[in-house]
Coordinates of C-alpha atoms and ligand atoms in Angstrom, one line a residue:
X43 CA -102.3 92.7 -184.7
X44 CA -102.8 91.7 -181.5
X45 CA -99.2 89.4 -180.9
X46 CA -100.6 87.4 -177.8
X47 CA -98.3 88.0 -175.3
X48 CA -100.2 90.3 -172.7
X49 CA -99.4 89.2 -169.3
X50 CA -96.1 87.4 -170.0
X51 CA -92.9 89.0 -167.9
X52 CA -89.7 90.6 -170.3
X53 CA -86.3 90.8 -169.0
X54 CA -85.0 93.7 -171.7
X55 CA -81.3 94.5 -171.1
X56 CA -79.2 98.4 -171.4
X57 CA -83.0 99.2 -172.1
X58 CA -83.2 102.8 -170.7
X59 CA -82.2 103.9 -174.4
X60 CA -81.6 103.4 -178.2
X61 CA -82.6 99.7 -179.5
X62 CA -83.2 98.1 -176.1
X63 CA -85.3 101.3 -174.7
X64 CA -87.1 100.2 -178.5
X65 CA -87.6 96.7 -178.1
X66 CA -88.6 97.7 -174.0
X67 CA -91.3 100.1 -175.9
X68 CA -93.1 97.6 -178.0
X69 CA -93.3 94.9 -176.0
X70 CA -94.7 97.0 -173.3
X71 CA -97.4 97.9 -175.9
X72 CA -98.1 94.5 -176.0
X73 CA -99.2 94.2 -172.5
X74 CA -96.0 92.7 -171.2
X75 CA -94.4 93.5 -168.0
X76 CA -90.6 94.8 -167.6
X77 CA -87.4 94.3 -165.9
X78 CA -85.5 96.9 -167.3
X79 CA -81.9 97.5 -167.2
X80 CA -79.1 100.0 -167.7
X81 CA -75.9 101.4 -165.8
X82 CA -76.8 104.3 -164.8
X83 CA -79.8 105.0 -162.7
X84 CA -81.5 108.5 -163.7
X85 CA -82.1 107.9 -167.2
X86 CA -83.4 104.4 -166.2
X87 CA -85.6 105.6 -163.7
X88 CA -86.9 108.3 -166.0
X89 CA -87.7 105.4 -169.1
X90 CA -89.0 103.3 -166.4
X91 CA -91.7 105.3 -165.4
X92 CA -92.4 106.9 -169.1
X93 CA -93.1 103.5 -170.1
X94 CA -95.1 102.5 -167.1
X95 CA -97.2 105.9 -167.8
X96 CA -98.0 105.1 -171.2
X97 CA -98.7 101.3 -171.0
X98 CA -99.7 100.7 -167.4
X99 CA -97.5 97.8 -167.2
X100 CA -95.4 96.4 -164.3
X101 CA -91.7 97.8 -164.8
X102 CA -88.7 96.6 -162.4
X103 CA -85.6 98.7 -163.2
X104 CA -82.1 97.4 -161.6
X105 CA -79.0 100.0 -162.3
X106 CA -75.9 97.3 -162.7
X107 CA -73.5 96.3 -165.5
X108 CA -74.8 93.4 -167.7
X109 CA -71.6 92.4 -168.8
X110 CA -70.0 92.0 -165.0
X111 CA -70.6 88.5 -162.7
X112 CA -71.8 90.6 -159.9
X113 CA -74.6 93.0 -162.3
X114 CA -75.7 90.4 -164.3
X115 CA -76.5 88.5 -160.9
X116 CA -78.2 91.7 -159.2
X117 CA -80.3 92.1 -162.5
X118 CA -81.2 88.3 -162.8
X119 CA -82.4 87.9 -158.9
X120 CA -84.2 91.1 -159.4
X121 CA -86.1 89.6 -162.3
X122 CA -86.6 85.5 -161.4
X123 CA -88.1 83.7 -164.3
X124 CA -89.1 85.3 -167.6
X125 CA -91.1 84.6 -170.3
X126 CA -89.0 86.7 -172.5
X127 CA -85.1 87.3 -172.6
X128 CA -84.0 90.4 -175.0
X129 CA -80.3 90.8 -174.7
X130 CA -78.2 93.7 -175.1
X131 CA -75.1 95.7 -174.2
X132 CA -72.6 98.6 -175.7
X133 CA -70.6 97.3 -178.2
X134 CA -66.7 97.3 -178.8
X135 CA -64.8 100.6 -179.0
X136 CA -63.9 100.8 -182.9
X137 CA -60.2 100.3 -183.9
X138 CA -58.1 98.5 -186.7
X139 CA -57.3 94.5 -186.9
X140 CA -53.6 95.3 -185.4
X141 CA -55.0 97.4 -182.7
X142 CA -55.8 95.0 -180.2
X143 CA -54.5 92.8 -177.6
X144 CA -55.8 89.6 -175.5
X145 CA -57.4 91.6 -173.1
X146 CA -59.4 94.0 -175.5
X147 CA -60.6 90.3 -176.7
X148 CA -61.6 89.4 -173.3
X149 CA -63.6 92.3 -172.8
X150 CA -65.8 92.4 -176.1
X151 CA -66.1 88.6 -175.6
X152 CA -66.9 89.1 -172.2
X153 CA -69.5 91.9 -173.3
X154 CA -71.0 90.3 -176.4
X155 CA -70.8 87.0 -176.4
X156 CA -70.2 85.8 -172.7
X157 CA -72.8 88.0 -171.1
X158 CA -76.0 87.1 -173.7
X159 CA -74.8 83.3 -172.9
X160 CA -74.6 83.4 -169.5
X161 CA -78.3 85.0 -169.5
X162 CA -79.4 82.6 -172.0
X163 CA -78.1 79.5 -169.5
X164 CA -79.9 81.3 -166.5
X165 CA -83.5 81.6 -168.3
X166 CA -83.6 78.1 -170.8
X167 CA -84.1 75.9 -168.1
X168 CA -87.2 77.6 -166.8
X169 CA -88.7 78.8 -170.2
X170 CA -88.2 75.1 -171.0
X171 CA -89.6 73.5 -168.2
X172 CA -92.8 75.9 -168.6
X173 CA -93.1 74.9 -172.5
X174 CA -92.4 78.5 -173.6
X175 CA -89.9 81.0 -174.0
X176 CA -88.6 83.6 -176.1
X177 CA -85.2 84.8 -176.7
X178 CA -83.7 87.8 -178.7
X179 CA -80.2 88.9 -179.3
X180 CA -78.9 92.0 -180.5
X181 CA -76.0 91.6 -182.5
X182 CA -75.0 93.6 -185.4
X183 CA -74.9 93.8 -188.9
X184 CA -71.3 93.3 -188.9
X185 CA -72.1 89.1 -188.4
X186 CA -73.4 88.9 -191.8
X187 CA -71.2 91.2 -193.8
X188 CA -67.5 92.7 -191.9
X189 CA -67.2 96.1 -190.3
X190 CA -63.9 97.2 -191.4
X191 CA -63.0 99.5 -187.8
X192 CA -65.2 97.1 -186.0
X193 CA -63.3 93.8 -185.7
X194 CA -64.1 93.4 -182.0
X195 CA -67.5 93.2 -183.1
X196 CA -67.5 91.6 -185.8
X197 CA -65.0 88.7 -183.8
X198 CA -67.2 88.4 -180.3
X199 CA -70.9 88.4 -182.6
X200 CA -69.8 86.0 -184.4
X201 CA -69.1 83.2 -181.6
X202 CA -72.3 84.2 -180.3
X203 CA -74.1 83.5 -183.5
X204 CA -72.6 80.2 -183.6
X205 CA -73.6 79.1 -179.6
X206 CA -77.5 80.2 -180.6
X207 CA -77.2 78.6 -184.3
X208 CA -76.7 75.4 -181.7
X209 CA -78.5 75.7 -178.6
X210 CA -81.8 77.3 -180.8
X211 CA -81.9 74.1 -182.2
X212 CA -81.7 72.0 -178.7
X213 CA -84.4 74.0 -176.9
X214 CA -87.1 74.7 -179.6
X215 CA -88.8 71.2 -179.0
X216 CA -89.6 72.8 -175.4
X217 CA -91.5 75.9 -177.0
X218 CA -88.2 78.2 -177.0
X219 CA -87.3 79.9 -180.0
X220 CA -84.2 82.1 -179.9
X221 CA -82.9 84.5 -182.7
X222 CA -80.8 87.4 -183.3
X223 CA -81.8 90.7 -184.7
X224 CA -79.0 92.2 -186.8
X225 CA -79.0 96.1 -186.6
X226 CA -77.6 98.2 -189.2
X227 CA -76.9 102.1 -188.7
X228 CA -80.1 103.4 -186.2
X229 CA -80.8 106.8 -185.1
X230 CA -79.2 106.6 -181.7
X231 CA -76.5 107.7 -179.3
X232 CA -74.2 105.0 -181.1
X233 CA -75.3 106.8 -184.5
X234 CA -74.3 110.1 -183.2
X235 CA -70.9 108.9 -181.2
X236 CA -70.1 107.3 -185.2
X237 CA -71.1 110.5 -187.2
X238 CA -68.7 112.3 -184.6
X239 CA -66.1 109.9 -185.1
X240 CA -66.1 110.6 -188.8
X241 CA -66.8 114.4 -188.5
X242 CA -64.0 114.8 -186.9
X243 CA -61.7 112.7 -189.0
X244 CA -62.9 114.2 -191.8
X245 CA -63.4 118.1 -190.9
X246 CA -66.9 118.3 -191.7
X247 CA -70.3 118.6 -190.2
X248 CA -71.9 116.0 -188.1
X249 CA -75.2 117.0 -190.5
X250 CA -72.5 116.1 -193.4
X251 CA -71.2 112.7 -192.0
X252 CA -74.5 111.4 -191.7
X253 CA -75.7 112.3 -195.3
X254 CA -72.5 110.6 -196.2
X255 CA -73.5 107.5 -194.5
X256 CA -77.1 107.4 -195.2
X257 CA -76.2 107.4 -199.4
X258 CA -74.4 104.1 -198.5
X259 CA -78.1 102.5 -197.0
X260 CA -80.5 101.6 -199.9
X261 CA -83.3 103.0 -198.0
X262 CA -81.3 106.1 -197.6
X263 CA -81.9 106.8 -194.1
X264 CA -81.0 105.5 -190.9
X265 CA -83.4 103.2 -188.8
X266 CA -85.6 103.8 -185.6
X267 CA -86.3 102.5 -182.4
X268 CA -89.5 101.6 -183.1
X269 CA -89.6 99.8 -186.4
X270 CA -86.5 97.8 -184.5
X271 CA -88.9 97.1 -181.2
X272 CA -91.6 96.1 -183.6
X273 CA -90.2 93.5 -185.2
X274 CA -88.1 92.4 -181.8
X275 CA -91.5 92.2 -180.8
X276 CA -93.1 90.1 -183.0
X277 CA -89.9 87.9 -182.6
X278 CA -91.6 87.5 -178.9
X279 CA -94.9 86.8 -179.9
X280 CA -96.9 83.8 -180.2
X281 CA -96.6 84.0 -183.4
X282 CA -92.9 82.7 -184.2
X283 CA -92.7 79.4 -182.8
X284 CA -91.7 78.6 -185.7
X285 CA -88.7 81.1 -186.4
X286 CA -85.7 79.1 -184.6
X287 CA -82.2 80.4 -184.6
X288 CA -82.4 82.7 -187.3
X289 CA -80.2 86.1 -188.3
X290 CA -82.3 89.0 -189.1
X291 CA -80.8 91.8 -190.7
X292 CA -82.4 95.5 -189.7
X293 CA -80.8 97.5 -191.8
X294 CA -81.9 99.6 -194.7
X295 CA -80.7 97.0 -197.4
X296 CA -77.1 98.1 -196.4
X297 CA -75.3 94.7 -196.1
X298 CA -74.9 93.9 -199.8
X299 CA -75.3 90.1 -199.2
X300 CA -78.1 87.6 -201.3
X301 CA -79.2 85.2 -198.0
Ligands
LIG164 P1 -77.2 103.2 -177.2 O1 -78.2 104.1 -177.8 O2 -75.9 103.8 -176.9 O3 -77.9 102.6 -175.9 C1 -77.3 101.8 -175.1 C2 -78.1 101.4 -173.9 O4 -77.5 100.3 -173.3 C3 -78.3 102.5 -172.9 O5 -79.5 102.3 -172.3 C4 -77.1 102.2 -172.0 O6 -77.4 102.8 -170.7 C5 -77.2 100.7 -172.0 N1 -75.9 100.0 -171.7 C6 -74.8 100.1 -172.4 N2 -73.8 99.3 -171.8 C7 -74.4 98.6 -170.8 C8 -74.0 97.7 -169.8 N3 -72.7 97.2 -169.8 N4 -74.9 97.2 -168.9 C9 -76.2 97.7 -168.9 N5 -76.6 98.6 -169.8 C10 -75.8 99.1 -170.7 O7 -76.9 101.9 -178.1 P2 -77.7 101.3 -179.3 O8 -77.5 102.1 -180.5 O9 -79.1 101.1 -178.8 O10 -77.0 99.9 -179.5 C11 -77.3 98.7 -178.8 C12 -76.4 97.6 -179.3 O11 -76.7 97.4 -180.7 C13 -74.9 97.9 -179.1 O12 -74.3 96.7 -178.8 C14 -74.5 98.3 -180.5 O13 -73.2 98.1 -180.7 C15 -75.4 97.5 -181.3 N6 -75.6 98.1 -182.7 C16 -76.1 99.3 -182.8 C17 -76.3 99.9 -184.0 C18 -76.9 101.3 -184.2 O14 -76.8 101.8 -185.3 N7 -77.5 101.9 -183.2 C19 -75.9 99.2 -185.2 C20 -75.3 97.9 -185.0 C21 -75.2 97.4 -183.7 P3 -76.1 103.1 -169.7 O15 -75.1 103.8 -170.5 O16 -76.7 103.9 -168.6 O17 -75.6 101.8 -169.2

């Protein structure tokens, strides 16, 4: 299927791995040129040029921070006006409810909630003015159903889910639709930094924890990249115009909720 968006420009954030590196992948497939983005340089460098190598697309990559003033401003002059607008970042350290002060707050809001807005603000008005745009969020899971040791998470998601339940609304008569992709447990670094946690915790193998975790998913395994870039993907295509502000869960079945 071809998704009719060869040509357009993507600014895909901490792209150089895991679910951004996926979503970075697919739309490059599509014919889309990049602005990629991550913290540090090498492995940036090295995704950048893989991907131009097997697409042929245009690919920008700017090392900086997404989630500080002075990145996010290095990453958005690099990049100008975009067609499409995936968002991403690290998420929140895990911890329990009592754990946490003001300023762990600040940071995962500042992280997840702040930083995705702030890019949001800086690419509507032009996506609007040109009668098309296409925005995608990665969130988590943890929005639709609680992650007990992720709290930050599940708090900062949230208030970004509500600010694009709103704005998707007030932009989609321009051509701009804006959702969220909700990923359960994928086969990343974040998979493997969680199976260690638990390894540890529970003194057994890393091969062990992940078992352990996958008989949780009802598709018994754990995601990839690219069946999360594909559907990121079709999120930017021409296609879904119609698909405004939704929540799409990614996950295996694991989030035992009816809607
Ligand atoms: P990952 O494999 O650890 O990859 C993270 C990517 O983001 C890397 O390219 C990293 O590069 C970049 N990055 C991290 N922080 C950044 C920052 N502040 N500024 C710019 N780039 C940054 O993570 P992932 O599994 O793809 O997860 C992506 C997001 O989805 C996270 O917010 C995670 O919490 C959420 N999520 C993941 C899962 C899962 O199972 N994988 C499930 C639910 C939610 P550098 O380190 O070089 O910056």
């Amino acid at each position: 299927m071809d998704l009719g968006i060869k040509g357009k420009r993507a600014l895909v954030c901490a792209s150089s791995k895991g679910l951004g590196r996926g979503c970075a992948e697919a739309l490059a497939a599509e014919g889309v040129n990049l602005v990629m983005n991550a913290r540090s340089d090498g492995p940036l460098q090295e995704t950048a040029q893989a991907i131009r190598d097997a697409y042929g697309v245009e690919v920008t990559a700017v090392a900086a921070d997404i989630t500080s003033e002075e990145g996010r401003g290095k990453v958005l002059e690099a990049a100008g006006q975009v067609d499409i607008l995936v968002t991403n970042a690290g998420g929140p350290p895990p911890g329990l409810w009592k754990d946490w002060d003001r300023e762990d707050f600040i940071k995962a809001l500042d992280a997840n909630m702040l930083t995705p807005i702030a890019l949001m603000k800086a690419m509507l008005p032009g996506m609007m003015e040109q009668g098309w745009g296409r925005v995608v969020n990665i969130t988590s899971q943890s929005v639709k159903g609680p992650i007990a040791v992720l709290g930050l998470s599940n708090s900062a998601r949230a208030g970004l889910t509500g600010y694009v339940a709103g704005t998707a609304r007030q932009v989609a008569e321009k051509g701009v639709a804006i959702n969220n992709l909700l990923p359960g447990i994928h086969a990343t670094d974040r998979a493997i930094s969680l199976d260690t946690g638990v390894s540890k915790a529970q003194s057994i193998t890393m091969d062990e924890a992940r078992k352990q975790r996958e008989a949780t998913i009802p598709a018994r395994r754990y995601g990839t990249i690219e069946e999360f870039g594909a559907a990121c993907a079709f999120l930017c295509s021409q296609y879904s115009g119609f698909i405004i502000g939704q929540n799409i869960l990614l996950d295996g079945g694991a989030t035992n909720v009816t809607i």
